[in-house]
XYZ file of C-alpha atoms in Angstrom:
577
model
C 48.803 -2.052 19.376
C 47.597 -5.304 20.917
C 45.505 -4.883 24.028
C 46.893 -6.516 27.189
C 45.501 -9.880 28.220
C 43.197 -9.506 31.234
C 44.644 -10.766 34.535
C 44.122 -14.438 35.302
C 43.147 -16.015 38.573
C 46.149 -17.604 40.368
C 44.278 -20.911 40.141
C 44.254 -20.767 36.349
C 47.955 -21.101 35.793
C 49.976 -23.500 33.700
C 49.671 -26.243 36.323
C 46.189 -27.014 34.989
C 47.693 -27.876 31.615
C 47.474 -31.587 30.825
C 50.033 -32.063 28.076
C 52.688 -34.704 27.355
C 55.252 -32.986 29.582
C 52.793 -32.862 32.468
C 52.086 -36.579 32.042
C 55.821 -37.399 32.169
C 56.165 -35.319 35.330
C 53.129 -37.007 36.866
C 54.505 -40.486 36.146
C 57.797 -39.469 37.761
C 55.932 -38.266 40.832
C 53.915 -41.492 40.988
C 57.139 -43.493 41.210
C 58.948 -41.269 43.697
C 56.414 -39.767 46.118
C 54.265 -41.178 48.884
C 50.756 -39.769 48.414
C 48.098 -39.113 51.002
C 45.408 -40.249 48.566
C 45.534 -42.125 45.265
C 42.244 -42.078 43.375
C 41.609 -44.849 40.833
C 39.263 -43.798 38.038
C 39.109 -40.651 35.916
C 35.352 -40.413 35.531
C 33.185 -37.761 37.177
C 33.331 -39.332 40.645
C 37.069 -39.976 40.571
C 37.729 -36.478 39.247
C 35.508 -35.062 41.988
C 37.335 -37.083 44.642
C 40.771 -35.999 43.383
C 39.707 -32.355 43.356
C 38.202 -32.677 46.815
C 41.407 -34.162 48.218
C 43.530 -31.480 46.534
C 41.377 -28.659 47.963
C 42.020 -30.057 51.450
C 45.787 -29.804 50.969
C 46.320 -33.557 50.592
C 49.066 -34.865 48.315
C 46.856 -36.436 45.663
C 47.203 -38.615 42.575
C 44.582 -39.611 40.008
C 45.132 -42.722 37.885
C 42.935 -43.528 34.876
C 43.333 -46.677 32.764
C 41.942 -45.140 29.582
C 40.949 -41.519 28.952
C 39.217 -39.127 31.325
C 35.447 -39.799 31.156
C 36.038 -42.712 28.752
C 33.294 -44.741 30.435
C 29.954 -43.689 31.883
C 30.912 -40.028 32.307
C 30.953 -39.282 28.570
C 27.779 -41.203 27.757
C 25.109 -39.776 30.045
C 21.957 -37.872 29.124
C 24.009 -34.639 29.544
C 21.629 -33.404 32.230
C 22.289 -31.692 35.549
C 19.012 -32.334 37.303
C 17.213 -33.529 40.392
C 15.334 -36.272 38.596
C 11.555 -36.005 38.437
C 11.109 -39.786 38.520
C 12.992 -39.967 41.842
C 10.569 -37.386 43.201
C 7.706 -39.657 42.160
C 9.477 -42.506 43.964
C 9.514 -40.220 47.049
C 13.303 -40.170 47.167
C 13.200 -36.589 48.433
C 16.709 -36.678 49.888
C 18.307 -37.599 46.558
C 16.276 -34.975 44.698
C 17.088 -32.220 47.209
C 20.786 -33.079 47.132
C 20.885 -33.165 43.330
C 19.025 -29.863 42.990
C 21.444 -28.213 45.405
C 24.314 -29.436 43.253
C 22.519 -28.198 40.122
C 22.407 -24.709 41.605
C 26.098 -24.810 42.528
C 27.117 -25.915 39.035
C 24.976 -23.298 37.292
C 25.973 -20.378 39.491
C 29.358 -21.033 41.094
C 31.350 -24.041 39.947
C 30.872 -24.252 36.179
C 28.631 -21.539 34.680
C 30.654 -21.799 31.438
C 29.822 -25.501 31.074
C 26.341 -25.851 32.585
C 23.360 -23.949 31.162
C 19.579 -23.898 31.714
C 17.391 -26.029 29.454
C 13.573 -25.985 29.223
C 11.560 -29.215 29.170
C 7.897 -29.605 28.360
C 5.995 -32.504 29.892
C 2.873 -33.294 27.799
C -0.218 -34.218 29.795
C -2.347 -37.050 28.448
C -5.110 -36.864 31.084
C -6.599 -33.784 32.744
C -6.048 -35.139 36.269
C -2.292 -35.158 35.638
C -2.176 -31.357 35.719
C -2.813 -31.265 39.467
C -0.712 -34.364 40.274
C 2.355 -33.437 38.196
C 1.913 -29.735 38.872
C 2.066 -30.372 42.615
C 5.245 -32.379 42.082
C 6.836 -29.532 40.124
C 5.915 -27.034 42.846
C 7.930 -29.239 45.206
C 10.710 -29.619 42.599
C 11.018 -25.836 42.236
C 10.895 -25.355 46.004
C 13.613 -27.932 46.670
C 15.753 -26.444 43.898
C 15.557 -22.845 45.048
C 15.311 -20.007 42.562
C 18.894 -19.289 41.538
C 19.509 -19.271 37.800
C 16.350 -21.080 36.626
C 12.777 -20.044 35.894
C 9.900 -21.686 37.746
C 7.617 -24.134 35.985
C 4.544 -22.906 34.087
C 1.298 -24.487 32.933
C 0.382 -24.568 29.233
C -2.928 -25.126 27.510
C -3.071 -27.575 24.626
C -2.841 -24.680 22.176
C 0.088 -23.139 24.035
C 1.900 -26.470 24.154
C 1.483 -27.018 20.415
C 2.831 -23.531 19.723
C 6.028 -24.527 21.553
C 6.072 -28.053 20.153
C 4.298 -28.185 16.757
C 5.998 -31.530 16.074
C 3.643 -33.239 18.536
C 0.511 -35.033 17.381
C -2.542 -32.990 18.274
C -4.193 -36.000 19.913
C -1.121 -36.879 22.008
C -1.807 -34.300 24.747
C -4.498 -32.312 26.515
C -2.066 -29.693 27.816
C 1.461 -29.510 29.217
C 3.727 -28.164 31.923
C 7.126 -26.637 31.179
C 9.949 -26.621 33.718
C 13.708 -25.997 33.706
C 16.792 -28.054 34.486
C 20.450 -27.889 33.479
C 22.509 -29.495 30.720
C 26.250 -30.111 30.431
C 28.819 -31.658 28.126
C 29.650 -34.410 30.609
C 33.041 -35.409 29.191
C 34.232 -31.790 29.008
C 33.054 -31.112 32.540
C 34.858 -34.198 33.867
C 38.080 -33.264 32.071
C 37.804 -29.701 33.422
C 37.393 -31.069 36.947
C 40.576 -33.085 36.423
C 42.398 -29.968 35.201
C 41.253 -28.096 38.305
C 42.700 -30.842 40.513
C 45.964 -30.588 38.548
C 46.005 -26.811 39.088
C 45.915 -27.526 42.835
C 48.895 -29.883 42.648
C 47.389 -33.321 41.981
C 49.490 -35.750 39.913
C 47.298 -36.785 36.961
C 47.997 -39.769 34.715
C 45.648 -41.255 32.139
C 46.473 -44.358 30.068
C 47.814 -45.781 33.350
C 46.137 -48.973 34.548
C 46.014 -50.328 38.105
C 46.960 -54.018 37.931
C 47.329 -54.803 41.622
C 47.420 -53.501 45.192
C 50.320 -53.151 47.611
C 49.727 -54.557 51.093
C 51.433 -54.340 54.456
C 49.682 -57.066 56.379
C 45.973 -56.331 56.150
C 46.379 -52.702 55.075
C 46.424 -51.435 51.483
C 49.470 -49.190 51.066
C 49.356 -48.352 47.375
C 48.851 -49.754 43.916
C 50.831 -51.407 41.171
C 50.254 -49.794 37.779
C 51.141 -50.245 34.124
C 51.822 -47.348 31.791
C 49.746 -48.363 28.758
C 51.882 -46.170 26.498
C 55.027 -48.307 26.905
C 54.009 -51.315 29.026
C 56.263 -50.353 31.938
C 55.057 -51.430 35.410
C 55.834 -49.715 38.708
C 54.525 -49.174 42.243
C 52.732 -46.131 43.656
C 52.789 -45.659 47.451
C 49.838 -44.080 49.210
C 48.404 -43.773 52.696
C 44.863 -44.186 51.338
C 43.458 -45.466 48.039
C 40.018 -44.574 46.674
C 38.311 -46.939 44.235
C 36.070 -44.670 42.111
C 35.797 -46.840 39.023
C 32.022 -46.933 38.528
C 30.895 -50.079 36.723
C 34.423 -51.497 37.188
C 34.179 -51.246 41.005
C 33.871 -55.015 41.532
C 36.701 -55.758 39.059
C 39.093 -53.472 40.948
C 37.928 -54.889 44.278
C 38.813 -58.383 43.032
C 42.437 -57.226 42.641
C 42.524 -56.796 46.415
C 41.636 -60.451 46.828
C 38.785 -59.798 49.249
C 35.072 -59.284 48.707
C 33.764 -55.732 48.806
C 30.963 -54.440 51.036
C 28.631 -53.769 48.099
C 28.292 -54.820 44.486
C 27.645 -52.732 41.399
C 25.371 -53.727 38.548
C 25.515 -52.121 35.105
C 22.431 -50.744 33.385
C 22.727 -49.792 29.703
C 21.212 -46.594 28.373
C 21.376 -45.571 24.720
C 20.791 -42.194 23.073
C 20.168 -41.091 19.491
C 21.319 -37.801 17.978
C 19.243 -36.230 15.202
C 19.511 -32.859 13.381
C 17.613 -29.917 14.821
C 15.418 -29.554 11.722
C 13.962 -33.045 12.100
C 11.840 -31.988 15.086
C 9.875 -28.741 15.097
C 10.307 -27.910 18.771
C 11.179 -24.767 20.726
C 11.656 -26.697 23.953
C 13.022 -29.988 25.187
C 10.578 -32.773 25.980
C 10.205 -35.343 28.733
C 7.943 -38.301 27.960
C 6.860 -41.086 30.286
C 7.521 -44.660 29.127
C 6.485 -47.993 30.611
C 9.922 -48.371 32.244
C 11.260 -44.875 32.821
C 11.276 -41.552 30.974
C 12.409 -40.441 27.528
C 14.139 -37.076 27.099
C 14.398 -34.974 23.957
C 17.272 -32.613 24.777
C 18.308 -29.509 22.780
C 22.001 -29.914 21.864
C 23.345 -27.165 19.624
C 22.257 -27.970 16.078
C 20.960 -31.348 17.213
C 18.547 -33.163 19.520
C 19.630 -35.935 21.890
C 16.862 -38.502 22.415
C 17.027 -41.145 25.142
C 17.292 -43.219 27.126
C 16.793 -46.949 27.626
C 17.302 -48.857 30.866
C 18.352 -52.509 30.458
C 20.675 -54.897 32.256
C 24.172 -55.291 30.723
C 26.648 -58.061 31.544
C 28.955 -57.872 28.503
C 32.011 -55.746 27.677
C 32.067 -52.683 29.955
C 34.490 -50.555 27.959
C 32.422 -50.601 24.771
C 28.713 -51.065 25.518
C 26.901 -51.472 22.223
C 23.537 -50.180 21.057
C 21.632 -52.901 19.198
C 19.058 -52.457 16.460
C 16.403 -53.331 19.051
C 17.580 -50.492 21.317
C 17.425 -47.984 18.475
C 13.952 -49.142 17.459
C 12.771 -48.797 21.070
C 13.766 -45.125 21.203
C 12.385 -44.378 17.731
C 9.102 -46.129 18.513
C 8.581 -44.117 21.686
C 9.334 -40.729 20.177
C 7.309 -41.550 17.055
C 4.274 -42.355 19.203
C 3.875 -38.651 19.969
C 5.203 -36.783 16.888
C 3.296 -36.208 13.668
C 6.221 -36.814 11.274
C 7.971 -40.016 12.371
C 11.743 -40.281 12.591
C 13.487 -43.072 10.690
C 16.945 -44.639 10.842
C 17.996 -42.250 8.046
C 17.389 -39.301 10.397
C 19.849 -40.589 13.010
C 23.263 -38.883 12.892
C 24.777 -40.486 15.958
C 24.208 -43.198 18.542
C 25.930 -43.718 21.872
C 25.538 -46.234 24.674
C 26.627 -45.911 28.285
C 26.441 -47.895 31.516
C 25.002 -46.648 34.801
C 26.675 -48.027 37.948
C 23.768 -49.086 40.150
C 24.013 -50.522 43.641
C 22.428 -53.959 43.550
C 19.208 -54.603 45.430
C 16.402 -57.087 45.482
C 14.553 -55.683 42.459
C 14.977 -57.516 39.178
C 14.592 -54.312 37.170
C 17.597 -52.004 36.791
C 15.253 -49.024 36.610
C 14.287 -49.765 40.230
C 17.834 -50.100 41.575
C 19.222 -47.344 43.770
C 20.780 -44.168 42.378
C 21.928 -43.301 45.901
C 25.664 -43.611 46.339
C 27.519 -45.643 48.918
C 30.940 -45.283 50.506
C 32.621 -48.227 52.241
C 36.020 -49.283 53.603
C 36.324 -52.932 52.498
C 39.862 -53.251 53.923
C 42.045 -50.795 55.869
C 43.622 -48.244 53.533
C 41.005 -48.648 50.786
C 37.812 -46.645 50.255
C 35.214 -47.627 47.649
C 32.556 -45.245 46.323
C 29.853 -46.128 43.780
C 26.278 -45.500 42.707
C 24.856 -42.004 42.512
C 24.222 -39.935 39.410
C 26.299 -37.516 37.377
C 24.792 -34.441 39.029
C 25.980 -35.528 42.486
C 29.589 -36.298 41.497
C 30.922 -33.606 43.866
C 29.035 -35.000 46.876
C 30.275 -38.510 46.091
C 33.853 -37.250 45.856
C 33.496 -35.341 49.127
C 32.056 -38.344 50.969
C 34.818 -40.612 49.648
C 37.540 -38.231 50.855
C 35.775 -37.796 54.201
C 36.138 -41.570 54.604
C 39.754 -41.499 53.406
C 40.574 -38.657 55.822
C 39.506 -40.835 58.744
C 42.262 -43.259 57.740
C 44.995 -40.616 57.879
C 46.880 -39.973 61.102
C 46.321 -36.216 61.090
C 43.589 -33.620 61.080
C 42.302 -32.966 57.574
C 40.416 -29.766 56.659
C 36.809 -30.103 55.465
C 35.869 -30.134 51.780
C 36.143 -26.855 49.892
C 34.844 -27.979 46.502
C 31.513 -26.184 46.986
C 33.384 -22.860 46.807
C 36.063 -23.843 44.282
C 35.123 -22.845 40.707
C 36.467 -25.100 37.975
C 39.147 -23.757 35.649
C 37.568 -21.403 33.136
C 34.744 -20.330 35.457
C 36.219 -17.224 37.103
C 34.796 -14.084 35.520
C 32.871 -16.057 32.903
C 29.709 -13.972 33.003
C 31.621 -10.709 32.585
C 33.572 -12.231 29.718
C 30.340 -13.488 28.121
C 28.924 -9.970 28.322
C 32.052 -8.719 26.524
C 31.930 -11.390 23.807
C 31.394 -8.926 20.971
C 34.448 -6.941 22.085
C 36.456 -10.163 22.360
C 35.382 -11.071 18.822
C 36.346 -7.663 17.457
C 39.740 -7.728 19.193
C 40.545 -11.281 18.052
C 39.141 -11.154 14.519
C 37.134 -14.318 15.263
C 33.395 -14.193 14.514
C 31.238 -13.617 17.582
C 29.389 -16.922 17.013
C 32.724 -18.736 17.206
C 33.688 -16.789 20.323
C 30.395 -17.793 21.970
C 31.104 -21.427 21.079
C 34.572 -21.213 22.660
C 33.358 -19.401 25.776
C 30.725 -22.096 26.403
C 33.403 -24.783 26.203
C 36.502 -23.139 27.711
C 35.279 -20.142 29.726
C 38.083 -17.692 30.437
C 40.604 -20.169 29.021
C 39.261 -19.074 25.614
C 42.083 -16.528 25.564
C 44.583 -19.396 25.320
C 42.929 -20.666 22.152
C 42.640 -17.158 20.676
C 46.349 -16.645 21.351
C 47.100 -19.842 19.404
C 44.970 -18.539 16.513
C 46.851 -15.210 16.532
C 50.104 -17.143 16.273
C 48.778 -19.452 13.512
C 45.648 -18.061 11.779
C 44.988 -21.421 10.075
C 43.909 -22.746 13.496
C 40.909 -20.414 13.285
C 39.457 -22.408 10.380
C 36.718 -25.031 10.909
C 37.731 -28.686 11.005
C 36.870 -30.348 7.659
C 33.613 -32.251 7.966
C 32.910 -30.776 11.406
C 32.088 -27.113 10.873
C 30.985 -26.497 14.470
C 34.564 -26.961 15.720
C 37.732 -25.008 14.977
C 41.097 -26.572 14.160
C 42.574 -24.977 17.276
C 40.352 -27.174 19.459
C 42.024 -30.372 18.271
C 45.485 -28.845 18.823
C 44.538 -27.540 22.260
C 43.055 -30.915 23.270
C 46.463 -32.522 22.759
C 48.542 -29.698 24.229
C 46.381 -28.742 27.239
C 43.571 -31.270 27.832
C 45.300 -34.629 28.148
C 44.163 -36.113 24.810
C 46.577 -38.902 23.868
C 44.632 -40.535 21.018
C 42.510 -39.360 18.092
C 39.490 -41.076 19.654
C 39.888 -38.827 22.725
C 39.470 -35.716 20.567
C 36.663 -36.831 18.256
C 34.637 -38.573 20.978
C 35.222 -36.640 24.223
C 37.095 -33.310 23.804
C 34.659 -32.628 20.968
C 31.461 -34.520 20.104
C 32.219 -34.914 16.409
C 31.746 -38.696 16.595
C 28.016 -38.315 17.320
C 27.278 -34.939 15.733
C 28.264 -35.625 12.118
C 26.688 -37.940 9.545
C 29.978 -39.734 8.856
C 30.741 -40.089 12.606
C 33.884 -37.963 12.186
C 35.612 -39.864 9.371
C 36.317 -36.755 7.271
C 37.669 -34.885 10.292
C 39.841 -37.791 11.452
C 43.034 -37.196 9.474
C 43.052 -33.377 9.796
C 42.476 -33.720 13.558
C 45.265 -36.302 13.855
C 47.681 -33.988 12.052
C 46.779 -31.147 14.406
C 47.515 -33.420 17.380
C 50.781 -34.646 15.895
C 52.829 -31.579 16.851
C 52.096 -31.495 20.593
C 52.257 -35.303 20.888
C 55.305 -35.842 18.654
C 53.567 -38.217 16.246
C 55.257 -39.333 13.033
C 53.428 -40.301 9.826
C 53.160 -43.919 10.906
C 51.465 -42.944 14.171
C 49.078 -40.569 12.391
C 48.092 -43.318 9.960
C 47.618 -45.853 12.769
C 45.437 -43.492 14.826
C 43.233 -42.659 11.835
C 42.870 -46.332 10.907
C 41.991 -47.304 14.488
C 39.300 -44.644 14.517
C 37.882 -45.760 11.173
C 37.707 -49.358 12.366
C 35.946 -48.244 15.537
C 33.296 -46.354 13.536
C 32.764 -49.342 11.223
C 32.390 -51.698 14.192
C 29.898 -49.386 15.898
C 27.807 -49.169 12.726
C 27.790 -52.983 12.457
C 26.797 -53.355 16.100
C 23.829 -51.049 15.583
C 22.481 -53.399 12.920
C 22.459 -56.431 15.240
C 19.206 -57.718 16.777
C 20.376 -58.228 20.371
C 23.036 -57.334 22.922
C 25.159 -60.441 22.382
C 25.471 -59.942 18.643
C 25.982 -56.191 19.038
C 28.751 -56.776 21.586
C 30.578 -59.191 19.254
C 30.321 -56.728 16.365
C 31.619 -53.812 18.444
C 34.569 -55.804 19.788
C 35.665 -56.725 16.255
C 37.581 -53.428 16.137
C 40.993 -53.225 17.849
C 41.055 -51.159 21.027
C 43.109 -47.961 20.930
C 43.830 -48.495 24.641
C 45.303 -51.973 24.221
C 48.459 -52.384 26.318
C 51.742 -51.707 24.577
C 53.590 -54.801 23.458
């Protein structure tokens, strides 16, 4: 006899599902309703703003031109942290705010998605122990003590026991401290699903192409459904521009200059197999411009990042051969067995939206965020860092609320767990029982719990109905077939690229960048999305061309050549003809 499914929180109902039917309903709502707030941009900040508005009882819509987290929010360092370098720059307010958010994410909002990660900071001079140690005392104090261990000092011998990959002459000792890590794209998508569960109308693949005006005031937006090319108007009392590095482009659609400008800084990361670096801890290394992280990531290490100005294509920032060499050179300076290009499984490049200042160096531009009202009816929010997405969303909706002719309740996002979070720790403690009841190996159950939380039961139910969904995806053994199906049926994935790049991380975690998994994943998506053979073939071919273009770009000597190589592949998000 099958055991009953445990009760679900009222928040975690079918309204959080982002499938094709939900998208059709959302598009219908966009055409017919007048919203209190329309948020433009489905990255972390836009998702946070939409959730914030929904928790206040506002009629909310979120419009994303591409896929959720398709830009910056899927290409970060995957860290939830205060930022040690900002502490050194004496930006205590930013660090305190970020550490408070880190604690919320680890303990309340997303314990299924955010987990502690240790970092070791090698010391190259003895005087650094007091200087950096004092900074970490402050870091721990500002961060509180919930969910993370305090920092500890290590002798040279102790450091080399934890990190035997390091050259013996590269350090005189070390300090280890803790921060948080997160799958950024999955967290952003989960934030969007939580907003949907609270009644927000959510539409990806829907591009804002203009603004509606009544005199001076913005009263909505004109959008194009990229799936069929249809254009229509969306009415709203307030509009929030949360488009990150595209902030200025969207502002130009208004026809008036904004109150601040955003500059893009490119950061690239390399992914290498776990066995290439003999480490039992993450690393943080100082560079001449910034810092370099070595981040534990399942069966891999993520190494990055760079910090350089970028003025080329914003949708597809490209990592050049020079960028890759920069990262390899800096990690190889401290490890005894150098990494080569042949050790690199994956490469990704992202753009940070920085508020422009007087400094010529992007690494010196502000990571503080700014909220402005450039014209009545329009709020713009930009800057910040991934960790503070919730604060940015809250501040944007605070500004939007002042433009509404009624009293609006305060933000509730600090006490609103994301879908999948409720009861996660109890479910994690029962993971062996869940595995025994479902017939799925406990290691697979742990993988699912860390990605879906209590929504794991939905995937296990799909496996019970079709046991073949419990098999690994070909060429991507860390992921089950059910995850590709669920991405299309519940998580808003509309293209193969969405699944291989953002719902999973197959595109950077496999040697072939996901080519072997492409067709099986497309066929799993076909049912929920109603794809025929022609569509399956087109999606697979588009993905293959994207991978080929990325590989070519990574062989180019500079940004200009890399950008041209990357843009040689057709864009899956090109408007319908």
